[in-house]
C-alpha cells in the first residue's frame, strides 16, 4: 500500500457555516467516491480557506460527515490580490494501491478553473 495525496477545492457562494458544511461535505464525498476510498483509507487531511471565510472551520464539516478518527488541520490560504474568493482547498493523504497518475483530484464548480491540468 502506498501513500498518495489527493487535491481538491470548492468555491463557496457565501460565508455561512451551514453552506460551508454542505460544500465541504460534497467535496470530501466526491474525493472518496471518485477514488474508490473509504474513511479507513484516509491518513490525514489539510484544509485551507481563503482569508474571506470566517464562519467555521472546514474540518468541522469533515467531523460532521463522520470522519472522526483522522487527523485534520485547517490553515489560512495566502491573501493574493486577484485570487478566487471564498475557496476551501483540501490536501488528503491516503493509502492506495493506485498509481499516482490514477488518482482523481476533485475541483467542484467554479473551483475547477483553479487546476484545469488535474481537475477531473
Coordinates of C-alpha atoms in Angstrom, one line a residue:
X1 CA 0.0 0.0 0.0
X2 CA 1.4 3.4 -1.0
X3 CA 0.8 6.8 0.5
X4 CA -0.8 9.1 -2.1
X5 CA -2.1 12.7 -2.0
X6 CA -5.4 13.9 -3.4
X7 CA -6.1 17.5 -4.1
X8 CA -9.5 19.3 -4.2
X9 CA -11.2 22.6 -3.9
X10 CA -14.7 24.2 -3.9
X11 CA -15.8 27.8 -4.0
X12 CA -18.5 28.8 -1.6
X13 CA -21.3 31.1 -2.7
X14 CA -21.4 32.8 0.8
X15 CA -19.6 32.7 4.1
X16 CA -22.1 30.8 6.2
X17 CA -21.4 27.8 8.4
X18 CA -24.2 25.7 7.1
X19 CA -23.2 26.4 3.5
X20 CA -19.6 25.6 4.3
X21 CA -20.7 22.3 5.8
X22 CA -22.6 21.3 2.7
X23 CA -19.9 22.3 0.2
X24 CA -17.0 20.7 2.1
X25 CA -19.1 17.6 2.7
X26 CA -19.8 17.4 -1.1
X27 CA -16.1 17.9 -1.9
X28 CA -15.0 15.2 0.6
X29 CA -17.7 12.8 -0.6
X30 CA -16.7 13.3 -4.2
X31 CA -13.0 12.7 -3.4
X32 CA -13.8 9.5 -1.6
X33 CA -16.2 8.2 -4.3
X34 CA -14.1 9.2 -7.3
X35 CA -11.1 7.4 -5.9
X36 CA -12.9 4.4 -4.5
X37 CA -11.9 5.2 -0.9
X38 CA -13.4 4.7 2.5
X39 CA -12.6 6.7 5.6
X40 CA -10.3 3.9 6.6
X41 CA -8.0 4.8 3.7
X42 CA -7.5 8.4 5.0
X43 CA -4.3 9.2 6.8
X44 CA -4.8 12.9 7.3
X45 CA -6.4 15.9 5.7
X46 CA -5.2 19.5 5.4
X47 CA -7.7 22.2 4.7
X48 CA -7.0 25.8 3.7
X49 CA -9.6 28.6 3.4
X50 CA -9.2 32.0 1.8
X51 CA -9.0 34.9 4.3
X52 CA -12.5 36.0 3.5
X53 CA -14.0 32.8 5.1
X54 CA -14.7 33.2 8.9
X55 CA -17.9 31.3 9.6
X56 CA -16.5 27.9 10.6
X57 CA -13.6 25.5 10.3
X58 CA -13.7 23.4 7.2
X59 CA -12.6 20.4 9.3
X60 CA -15.8 20.7 11.3
X61 CA -17.7 19.6 8.2
X62 CA -15.5 16.5 7.9
X63 CA -16.3 15.6 11.5
X64 CA -20.0 16.0 10.9
X65 CA -19.6 13.7 7.8
X66 CA -18.2 11.0 10.1
X67 CA -14.5 11.5 9.6
X68 CA -13.8 11.4 13.3
X69 CA -10.5 9.4 13.8
X70 CA -8.4 11.0 11.1
X71 CA -6.0 13.9 11.9
X72 CA -7.3 17.2 10.4
X73 CA -5.9 20.6 10.3
X74 CA -7.0 24.0 9.0
X75 CA -4.9 26.9 7.7
X76 CA -5.5 30.2 6.0
X77 CA -4.6 30.5 2.3
X78 CA -2.3 33.3 1.2
X79 CA -4.1 36.6 0.6
X80 CA -3.1 37.1 -3.0
X81 CA -4.7 40.0 -4.9
X82 CA -7.0 38.8 -7.7
X83 CA -7.2 35.2 -6.2
X84 CA -10.6 33.4 -6.4
X85 CA -12.6 34.4 -3.2
X86 CA -14.3 32.0 -0.8
X87 CA -12.4 28.9 -1.6
X88 CA -11.8 25.9 0.6
X89 CA -8.9 23.6 -0.6
X90 CA -8.1 20.1 0.5
X91 CA -5.0 18.0 0.5
X92 CA -5.8 14.5 1.7
X93 CA -3.2 11.9 2.4
X94 CA -4.4 8.4 1.6
X95 CA -3.4 4.8 1.5
X96 CA -3.9 3.4 -2.0
X97 CA -2.6 0.8 -4.4
X98 CA -3.5 3.1 -7.3
X99 CA -0.6 4.6 -9.3
X100 CA -0.2 8.4 -8.8
X101 CA -1.5 9.0 -12.3
X102 CA -4.8 7.3 -11.5
X103 CA -5.7 9.5 -8.5
X104 CA -8.7 11.7 -9.2
X105 CA -8.3 15.2 -8.0
X106 CA -11.7 16.9 -7.4
X107 CA -12.4 20.6 -8.1
X108 CA -16.1 21.4 -7.8
X109 CA -18.0 24.2 -9.5
X110 CA -16.1 27.3 -10.3
X111 CA -13.0 26.0 -8.4
X112 CA -12.4 23.7 -11.5
X113 CA -10.7 26.7 -13.1
X114 CA -8.0 26.7 -10.4
X115 CA -6.4 23.5 -11.7
X116 CA -7.5 22.7 -15.2
X117 CA -4.5 20.5 -15.5
X118 CA -5.5 18.0 -12.8
X119 CA -9.3 18.6 -12.2
X120 CA -11.4 15.6 -13.2

